[in-house]
XYZ file of C-alpha atoms in Angstrom:
544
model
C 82.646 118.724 82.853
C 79.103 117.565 81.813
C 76.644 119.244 83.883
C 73.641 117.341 84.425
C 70.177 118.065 83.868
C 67.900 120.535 86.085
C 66.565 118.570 89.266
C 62.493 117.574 88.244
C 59.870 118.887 90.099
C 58.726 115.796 92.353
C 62.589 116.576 93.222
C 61.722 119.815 94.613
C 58.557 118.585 96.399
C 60.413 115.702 98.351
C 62.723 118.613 99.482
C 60.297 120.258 100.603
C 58.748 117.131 102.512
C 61.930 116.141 104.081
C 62.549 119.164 105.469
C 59.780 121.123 107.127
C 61.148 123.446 108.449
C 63.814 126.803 108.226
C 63.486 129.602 105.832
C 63.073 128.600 102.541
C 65.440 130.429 99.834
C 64.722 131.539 96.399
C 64.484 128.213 94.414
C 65.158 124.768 95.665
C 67.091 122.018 95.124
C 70.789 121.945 94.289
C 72.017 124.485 92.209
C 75.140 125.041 89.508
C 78.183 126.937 90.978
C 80.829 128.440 88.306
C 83.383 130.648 88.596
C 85.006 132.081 85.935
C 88.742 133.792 85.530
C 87.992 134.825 89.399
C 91.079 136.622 90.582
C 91.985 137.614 94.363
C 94.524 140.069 95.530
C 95.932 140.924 98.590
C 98.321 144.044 97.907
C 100.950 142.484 95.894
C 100.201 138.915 96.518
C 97.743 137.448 93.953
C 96.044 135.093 95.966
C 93.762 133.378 93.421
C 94.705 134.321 89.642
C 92.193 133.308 86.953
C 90.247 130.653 88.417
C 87.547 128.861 86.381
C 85.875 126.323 88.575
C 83.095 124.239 87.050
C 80.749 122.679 90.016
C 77.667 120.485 88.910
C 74.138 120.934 90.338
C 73.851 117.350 92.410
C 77.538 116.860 92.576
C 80.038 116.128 95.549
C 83.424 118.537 94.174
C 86.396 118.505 96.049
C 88.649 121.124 96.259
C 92.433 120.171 96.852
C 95.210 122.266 97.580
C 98.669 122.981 99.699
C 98.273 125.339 102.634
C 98.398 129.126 100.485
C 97.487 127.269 97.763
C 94.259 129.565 97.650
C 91.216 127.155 98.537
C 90.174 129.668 101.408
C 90.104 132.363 99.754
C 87.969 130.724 96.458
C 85.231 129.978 99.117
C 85.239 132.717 100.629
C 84.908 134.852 97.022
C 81.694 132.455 96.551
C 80.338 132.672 100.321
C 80.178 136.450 100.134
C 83.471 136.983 102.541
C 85.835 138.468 100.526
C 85.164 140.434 96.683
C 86.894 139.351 94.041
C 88.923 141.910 91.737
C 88.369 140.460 88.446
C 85.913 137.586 87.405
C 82.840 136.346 88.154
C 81.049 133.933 90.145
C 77.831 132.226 88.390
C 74.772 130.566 90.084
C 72.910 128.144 87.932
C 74.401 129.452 84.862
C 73.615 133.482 85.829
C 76.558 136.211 86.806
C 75.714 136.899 91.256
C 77.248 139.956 92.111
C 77.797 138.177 96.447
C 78.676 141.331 98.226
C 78.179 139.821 101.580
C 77.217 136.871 103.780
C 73.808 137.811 103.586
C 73.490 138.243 100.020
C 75.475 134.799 100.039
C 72.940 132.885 101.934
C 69.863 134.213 100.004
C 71.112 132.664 97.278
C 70.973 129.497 99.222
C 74.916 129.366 100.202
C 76.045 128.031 103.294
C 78.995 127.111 104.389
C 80.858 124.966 108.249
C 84.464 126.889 108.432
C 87.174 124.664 109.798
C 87.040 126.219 113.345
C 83.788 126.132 115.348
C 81.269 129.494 115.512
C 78.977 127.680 118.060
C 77.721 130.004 120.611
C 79.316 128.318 123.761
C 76.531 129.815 126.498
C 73.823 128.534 124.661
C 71.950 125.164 124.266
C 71.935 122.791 120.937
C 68.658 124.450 120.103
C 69.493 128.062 120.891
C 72.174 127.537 118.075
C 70.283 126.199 115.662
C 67.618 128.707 115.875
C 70.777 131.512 115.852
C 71.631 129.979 112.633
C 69.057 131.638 110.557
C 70.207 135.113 111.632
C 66.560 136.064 112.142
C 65.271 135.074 116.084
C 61.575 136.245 116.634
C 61.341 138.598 120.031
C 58.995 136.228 121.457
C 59.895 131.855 120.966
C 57.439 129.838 121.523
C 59.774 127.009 122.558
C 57.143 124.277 122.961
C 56.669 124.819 118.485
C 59.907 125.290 118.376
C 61.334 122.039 119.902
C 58.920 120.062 118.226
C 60.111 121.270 114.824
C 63.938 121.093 115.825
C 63.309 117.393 117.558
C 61.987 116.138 114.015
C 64.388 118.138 111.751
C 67.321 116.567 114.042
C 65.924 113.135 113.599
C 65.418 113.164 109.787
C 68.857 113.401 109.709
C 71.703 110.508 110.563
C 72.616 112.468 113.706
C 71.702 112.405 117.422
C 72.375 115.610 119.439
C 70.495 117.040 122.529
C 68.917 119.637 122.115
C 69.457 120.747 126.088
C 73.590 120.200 125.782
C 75.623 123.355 125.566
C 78.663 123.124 122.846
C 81.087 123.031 126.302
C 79.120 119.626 126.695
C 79.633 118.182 123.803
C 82.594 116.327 121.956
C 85.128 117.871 119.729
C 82.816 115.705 116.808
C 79.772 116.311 118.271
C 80.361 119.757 118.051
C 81.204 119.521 114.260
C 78.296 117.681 113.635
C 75.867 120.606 115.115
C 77.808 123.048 112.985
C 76.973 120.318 109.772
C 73.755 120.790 111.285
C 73.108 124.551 111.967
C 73.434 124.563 107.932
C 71.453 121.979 107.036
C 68.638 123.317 108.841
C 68.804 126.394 106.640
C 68.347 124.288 103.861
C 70.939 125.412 101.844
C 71.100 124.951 97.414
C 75.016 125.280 97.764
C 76.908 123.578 100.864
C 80.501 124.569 101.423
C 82.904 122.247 104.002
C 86.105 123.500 105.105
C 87.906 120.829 106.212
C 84.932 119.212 108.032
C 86.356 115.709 109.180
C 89.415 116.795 111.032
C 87.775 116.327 114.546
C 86.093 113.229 113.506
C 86.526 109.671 113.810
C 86.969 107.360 110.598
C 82.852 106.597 111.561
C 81.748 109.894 112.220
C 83.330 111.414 109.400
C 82.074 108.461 107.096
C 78.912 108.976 108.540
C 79.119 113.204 107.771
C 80.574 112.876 103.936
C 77.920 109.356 103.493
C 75.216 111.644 104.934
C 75.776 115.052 102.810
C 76.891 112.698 99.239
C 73.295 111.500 99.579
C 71.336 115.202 99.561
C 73.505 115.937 96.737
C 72.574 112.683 94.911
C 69.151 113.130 95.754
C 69.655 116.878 93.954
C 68.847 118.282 97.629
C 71.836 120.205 97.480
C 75.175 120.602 96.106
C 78.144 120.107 97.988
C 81.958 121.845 97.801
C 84.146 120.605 100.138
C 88.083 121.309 100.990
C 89.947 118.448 101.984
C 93.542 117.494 102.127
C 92.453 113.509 102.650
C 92.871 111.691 99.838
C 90.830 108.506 100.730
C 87.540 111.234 101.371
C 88.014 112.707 97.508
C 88.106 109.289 95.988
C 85.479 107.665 98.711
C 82.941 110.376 98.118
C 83.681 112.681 95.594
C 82.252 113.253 92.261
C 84.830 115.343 90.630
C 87.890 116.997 91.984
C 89.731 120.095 91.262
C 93.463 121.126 92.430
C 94.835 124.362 93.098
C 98.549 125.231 93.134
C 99.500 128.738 93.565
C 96.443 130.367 92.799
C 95.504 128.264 90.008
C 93.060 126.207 89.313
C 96.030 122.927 87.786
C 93.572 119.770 87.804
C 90.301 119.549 86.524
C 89.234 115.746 87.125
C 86.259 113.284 87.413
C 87.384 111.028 90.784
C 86.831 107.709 88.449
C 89.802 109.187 85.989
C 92.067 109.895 88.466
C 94.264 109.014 91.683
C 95.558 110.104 94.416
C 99.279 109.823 92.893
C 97.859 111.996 89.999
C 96.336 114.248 92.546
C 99.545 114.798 94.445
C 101.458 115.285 91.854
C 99.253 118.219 90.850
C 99.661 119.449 93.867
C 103.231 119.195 94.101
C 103.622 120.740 90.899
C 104.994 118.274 89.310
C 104.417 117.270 85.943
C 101.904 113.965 85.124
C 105.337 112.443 83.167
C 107.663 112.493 86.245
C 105.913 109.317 87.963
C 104.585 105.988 86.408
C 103.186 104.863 90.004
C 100.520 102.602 89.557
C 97.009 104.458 89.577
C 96.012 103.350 92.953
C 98.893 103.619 94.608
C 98.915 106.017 97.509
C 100.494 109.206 97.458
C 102.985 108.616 100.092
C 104.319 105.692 97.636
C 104.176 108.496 94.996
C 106.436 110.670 97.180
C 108.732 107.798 97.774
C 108.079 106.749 101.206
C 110.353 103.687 102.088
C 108.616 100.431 102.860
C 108.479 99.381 105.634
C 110.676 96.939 107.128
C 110.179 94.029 109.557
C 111.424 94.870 112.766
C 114.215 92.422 114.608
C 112.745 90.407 117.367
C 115.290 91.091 119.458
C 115.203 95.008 119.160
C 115.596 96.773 122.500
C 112.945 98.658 124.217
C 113.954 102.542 124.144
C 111.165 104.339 125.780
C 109.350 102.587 128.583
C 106.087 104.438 130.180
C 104.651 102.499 132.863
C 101.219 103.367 134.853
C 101.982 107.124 134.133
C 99.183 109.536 135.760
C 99.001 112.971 135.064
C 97.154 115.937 135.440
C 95.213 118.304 132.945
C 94.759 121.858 132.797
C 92.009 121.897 135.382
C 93.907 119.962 137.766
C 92.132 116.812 137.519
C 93.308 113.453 135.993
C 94.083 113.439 132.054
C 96.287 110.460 131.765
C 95.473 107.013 133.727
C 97.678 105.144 134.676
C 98.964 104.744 130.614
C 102.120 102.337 129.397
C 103.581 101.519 126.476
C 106.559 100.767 124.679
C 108.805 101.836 121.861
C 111.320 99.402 120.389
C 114.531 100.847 118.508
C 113.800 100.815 115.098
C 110.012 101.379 115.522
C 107.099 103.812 114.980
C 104.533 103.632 117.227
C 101.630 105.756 116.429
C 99.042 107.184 118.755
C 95.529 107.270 117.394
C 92.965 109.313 119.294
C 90.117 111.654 118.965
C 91.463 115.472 120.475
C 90.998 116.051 123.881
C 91.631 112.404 125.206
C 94.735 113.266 127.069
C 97.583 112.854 124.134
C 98.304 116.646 124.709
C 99.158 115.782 128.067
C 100.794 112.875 127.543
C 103.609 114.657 125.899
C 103.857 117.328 127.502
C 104.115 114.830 130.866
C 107.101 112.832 128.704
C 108.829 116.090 127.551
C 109.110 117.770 131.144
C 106.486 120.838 130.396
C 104.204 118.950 132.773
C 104.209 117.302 136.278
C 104.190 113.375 136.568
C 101.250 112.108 139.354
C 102.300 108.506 139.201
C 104.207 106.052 137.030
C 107.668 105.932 135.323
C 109.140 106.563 131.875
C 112.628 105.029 131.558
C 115.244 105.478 128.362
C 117.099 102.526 127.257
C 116.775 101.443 130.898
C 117.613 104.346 132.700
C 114.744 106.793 134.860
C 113.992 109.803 132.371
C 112.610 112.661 134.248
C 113.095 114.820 131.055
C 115.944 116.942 132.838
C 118.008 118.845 130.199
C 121.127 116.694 130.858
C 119.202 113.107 130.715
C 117.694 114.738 127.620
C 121.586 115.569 126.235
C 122.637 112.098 127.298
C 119.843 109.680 126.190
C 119.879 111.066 123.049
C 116.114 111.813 123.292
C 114.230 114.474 120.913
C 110.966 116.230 120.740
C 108.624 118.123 117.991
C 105.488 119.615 119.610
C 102.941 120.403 117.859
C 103.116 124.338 118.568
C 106.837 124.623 118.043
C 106.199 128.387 118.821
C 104.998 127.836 121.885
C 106.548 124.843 123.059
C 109.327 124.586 121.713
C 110.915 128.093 120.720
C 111.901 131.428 122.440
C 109.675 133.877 120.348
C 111.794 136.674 120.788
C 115.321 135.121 120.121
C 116.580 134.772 116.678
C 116.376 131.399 114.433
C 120.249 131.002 115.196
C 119.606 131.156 119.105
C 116.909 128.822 118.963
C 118.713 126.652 117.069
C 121.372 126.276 119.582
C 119.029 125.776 122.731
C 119.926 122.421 123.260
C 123.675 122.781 123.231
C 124.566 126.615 123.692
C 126.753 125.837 126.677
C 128.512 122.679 125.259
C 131.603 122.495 122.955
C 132.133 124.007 120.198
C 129.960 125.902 120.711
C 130.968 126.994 124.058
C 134.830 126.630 125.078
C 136.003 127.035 128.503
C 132.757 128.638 129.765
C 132.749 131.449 127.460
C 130.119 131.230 124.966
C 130.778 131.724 120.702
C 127.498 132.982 119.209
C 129.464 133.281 115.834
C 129.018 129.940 115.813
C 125.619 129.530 116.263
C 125.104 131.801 113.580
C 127.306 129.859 111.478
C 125.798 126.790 111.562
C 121.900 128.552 111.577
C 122.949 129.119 108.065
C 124.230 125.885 107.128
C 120.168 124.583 109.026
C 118.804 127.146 107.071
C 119.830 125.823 103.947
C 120.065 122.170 104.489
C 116.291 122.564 105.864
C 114.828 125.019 103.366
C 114.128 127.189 106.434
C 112.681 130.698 104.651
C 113.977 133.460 106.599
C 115.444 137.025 105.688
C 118.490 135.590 107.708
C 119.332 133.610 110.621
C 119.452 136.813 112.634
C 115.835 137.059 112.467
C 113.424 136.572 115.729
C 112.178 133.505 115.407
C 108.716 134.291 115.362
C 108.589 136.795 112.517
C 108.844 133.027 110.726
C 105.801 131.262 109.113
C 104.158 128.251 111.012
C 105.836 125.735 108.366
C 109.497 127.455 108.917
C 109.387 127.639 112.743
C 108.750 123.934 112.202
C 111.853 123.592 109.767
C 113.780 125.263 111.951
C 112.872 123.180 115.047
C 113.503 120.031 113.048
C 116.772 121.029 112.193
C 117.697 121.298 116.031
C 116.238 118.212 117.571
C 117.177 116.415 114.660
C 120.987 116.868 114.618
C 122.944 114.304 115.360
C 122.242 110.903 116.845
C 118.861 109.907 118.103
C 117.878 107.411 120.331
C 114.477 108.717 121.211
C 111.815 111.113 119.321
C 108.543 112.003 120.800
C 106.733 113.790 117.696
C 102.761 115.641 118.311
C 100.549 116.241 115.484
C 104.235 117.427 113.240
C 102.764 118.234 110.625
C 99.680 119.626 111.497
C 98.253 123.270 109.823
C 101.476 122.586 107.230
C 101.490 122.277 103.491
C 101.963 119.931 101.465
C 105.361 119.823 100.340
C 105.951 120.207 104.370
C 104.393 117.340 105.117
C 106.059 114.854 102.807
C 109.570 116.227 103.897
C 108.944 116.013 107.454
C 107.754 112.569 107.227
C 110.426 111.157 105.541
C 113.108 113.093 108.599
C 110.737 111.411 110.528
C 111.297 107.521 108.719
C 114.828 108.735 108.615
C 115.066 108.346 112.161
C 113.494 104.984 112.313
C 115.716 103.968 109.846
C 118.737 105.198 111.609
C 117.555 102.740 114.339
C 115.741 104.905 116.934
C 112.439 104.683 118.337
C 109.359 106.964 117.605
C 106.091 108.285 119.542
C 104.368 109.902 116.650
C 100.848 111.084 118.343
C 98.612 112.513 115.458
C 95.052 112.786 115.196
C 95.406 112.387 111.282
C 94.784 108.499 111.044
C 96.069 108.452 107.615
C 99.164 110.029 108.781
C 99.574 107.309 111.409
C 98.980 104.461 109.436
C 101.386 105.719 105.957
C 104.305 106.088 108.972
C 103.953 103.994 111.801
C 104.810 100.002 112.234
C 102.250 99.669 115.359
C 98.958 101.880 116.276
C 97.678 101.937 119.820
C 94.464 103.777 120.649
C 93.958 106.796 123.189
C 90.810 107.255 124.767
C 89.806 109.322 127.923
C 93.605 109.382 129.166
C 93.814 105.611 128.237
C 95.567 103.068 125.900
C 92.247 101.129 124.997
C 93.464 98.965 122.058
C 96.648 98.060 120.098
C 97.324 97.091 116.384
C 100.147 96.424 113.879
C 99.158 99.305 111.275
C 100.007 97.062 108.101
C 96.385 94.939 109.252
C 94.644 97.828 111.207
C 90.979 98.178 110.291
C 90.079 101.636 110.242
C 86.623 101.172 111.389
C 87.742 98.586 114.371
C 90.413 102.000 115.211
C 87.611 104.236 114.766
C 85.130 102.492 117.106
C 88.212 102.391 119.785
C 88.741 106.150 119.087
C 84.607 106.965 119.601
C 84.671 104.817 123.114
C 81.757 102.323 121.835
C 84.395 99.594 121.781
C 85.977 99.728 124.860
């Protein structure tokens, strides 16, 4: 990769006028980040093995990557987190020995993790002022909020500085983390997966707002992803890690997101001549979709269903919809609008207020034997939590829905042999990785517990599947077999509620989208014509 040349100095002084205020590090402007043969090990696992990364000063690099596929740990080798065993990391051209955090962000690194660090007792302000490590014994707050007021409005975002992060939005809140960095002015700005709480605008609005310091040479940006449309919307280069190793070197304008999957996958560049544009779901061989019969029956029914949230007051209002045989219907909404609820209300793990859910015509209360005899199926999005007995092996979790009925049970005596015997068969038909079907099921990674779940409320004939965020926290490979199971069903002829907070997701699967906001179905689309800025306006509230 061509690096380009050193930012000039008026560069530096318009840095320096945009933003008055926060701790100035050695240097300014964006700086160079390489890494070269960089290896990480944990024990015996090698979790990053020879990595050279090449990241230009002024540059947007993303950094792609199944789950394990070491993305974290890279980061964390350059943010001072972790120590790498072998290799080095270079800033602007000159071997940093980043023993720590601290040593990390002198240098002029910062980095927004995936999961929020906000300090939930204190105000907007109070956490940005936290953010620079160093609070003064004494604030003079009437300074203070001057200088925060006019640093928060020279940027594209509007926070108060009074609210408390219990206050705020699952996006607001990632937008004050966004911020707490920016206000340190960082050279080197690391994202962790920084648009998975956001709507399509809001997350436009974050990647538009941090691709335009790094054009302007304020700062260079790093960011992992696993959305393809972000690398190629906003991206200067890309680079792809598969087991440790760095696989794909790329500029975004040579590339695709076929290519990219296919690096990803491991597979090589002459297994697929896709198109370059086409999507990676085509790449994976996704069927089309195809044009539902007009006179398909309704199979799930929800009519002016209430219920309650954690708290005890309303998170679903009075919410219908329906689900034809032979139909996807997705369920688009920001988290925390009541589509946790929602299925938990459909599945039977919560209590019904008001309203009615009816399969193929009949009342569905989600008792175990209307479950057995509609044919209905569920995958939560914690499998562990809601959908498995921890304790009990993989074989007796796989035989939860039908322990007691033949053949597995004959004459009320119960024949765990087998369940154990057709675990196995799961286990291999699913790819379930397990050191035997004997195992508890929670000794099992996140991906397999969700293999193994599939394999149960997949079997057999299905007239009903309610699915939550399925593939969520899984890799790659995971996802694209789980989504095709999922097609499979549709396919088969019955109906699916896929609720997912990846829009991507929703629109590659589903035949309609419908819109969840504060407990409520606010707006409806066929996904082959959705807009994804008309969904993301419906998924913000300003539409309603």
């Amino acid at each position: 990769m061509t690096r380009p040349p050193q930012a000039p100095h008026q560069h530096q002084h318009q840095h320096q006028h945009q933003h008055p205020i926060g701790a100035l590090p050695p240097g300014t402007g964006a700086l160079a980040l390489d890494t070269y043969r960089l290896t990480k090990r944990f024990g015996a696992f090698t979790a990053l093995d020879s990595v050279d990364l090449k990241v230009a000063a002024g540059s947007v690099h993303a950094l792609l990557g199944e789950n394990g596929a070491g993305k974290s740990t890279l980061v964390k080798c350059v943010a001072g987190f972790q120590r790498a065993e072998e290799g080095s990391v270079l800033i602007d051209g000159r071997e940093q020995a980043i023993s720590n955090p601290v040593v990390a962000r002198a240098l002029g690194i910062g980095m927004v993790y995936q999961h929020f660090t906000l300090a939930p007792g204190m105000s907007v302000a109070e956490n940005l002022l936290l953010a620079g490590g160093q609070v003064p014994g004494l604030i003079h707050w009437r300074d203070r909020r001057s200088e925060l007021q006019r640093f928060i409005e020279s940027t594209p975002f509007r926070l108060d500085l009074d609210a408390r992060p219990a206050e705020l939005a699952a996006g607001e809140k990632q937008k004050l983390e966004l911020l707490k960095q920016l206000y340190l002015r960082p050279r080197l700005l690391i994202l962790d997966e920084p648009t998975s709480v956001l709507t399509p605008q809001e997350a436009n609005e974050v990647l538009g707002h941090v691709r335009e310091l790094a054009r302007q040479r304020l700062c260079t940006v790093l960011i992992i992803t696993h959305k393809f449309r972000e690398v190629m919307a906003f991206a200067d280069a890309v680079t792809v890690l598969r087991r440790g190793q760095a696989v794909l070197h790329a500029e975004v304008g040579d590339t695709s997101p076929a290519r990219l999957a296919r690096a990803m996958m491991g597979e090589t560049e002459a297994c697929s001549n896709t198109a370059p544009d086409a999507a990676p779901h085509a790449a994976a061989g996704q069927p089309p979709r195809r044009a539902l019969p007009a006179e398909a029956p309704v199979a799930l029914e929800v009519q002016g269903l209430q219920a309650p949230g954690d708290r005890g007051l309303p998170a679903v209002h009075g919410l219908s919809l329906q689900v034809r045989a032979g139909e996807i219907l997705g369920v688009a909404g920001v988290s925390g609008n009541g589509q946790r609820e929602l299925v938990e209300a459909l599945v039977g793990q919560r209590a019904r207020t008001a309203g009615s859910v009816r399969v193929a015509g009949q009342p569905y209360l989600a008792r175990r034997e209307e479950t057995r005899s509609l044919r209905v199926r569920s995958l939560p999005e914690e499998p562990l939590r809601n959908a498995c007995v921890g304790e009990l092996s993989v074989a007796q979790n796989m035989a939860l829905r039908d322990f007691d009925q033949p053949p597995l049970s004959t004459h009320g005596w119960l024949r765990p042999r087998l369940w154990r015997q057709r675990a196995r068969d799961w286990i291999a038909a699913y790819g379930v990785k397990t050191r035997s079907e004997n195992a508890p099921i929670k000794s099992l990674s996140g991906g397999n517990v969700q293999r193994a779940v599939l394999a149960r409320e997949l079997a057999g004939d299905i007239q009903v599947l309610i699915a939550a965020n399925p593939v969520f926290g899984l890799d790659f490979a995971a996802v694209r077999e789980i989504h095709q199971r999922i097609v499979q069903v549709r396919e088969r002829g019955g109906a699916v509620l896929l609720v997912s907070e990846d829009l991507d997701e929703l629109l590659e699967l589903a035949d309609r989208v419908v819109v969840m906001s504060e407990g409520r179905i606010v707006y409806e689309t066929p996904a082959a014509s959705a807009d994804r800025l008309e969904l993301g306006a419906h998924m913000g509230g300003g539409a309603h």
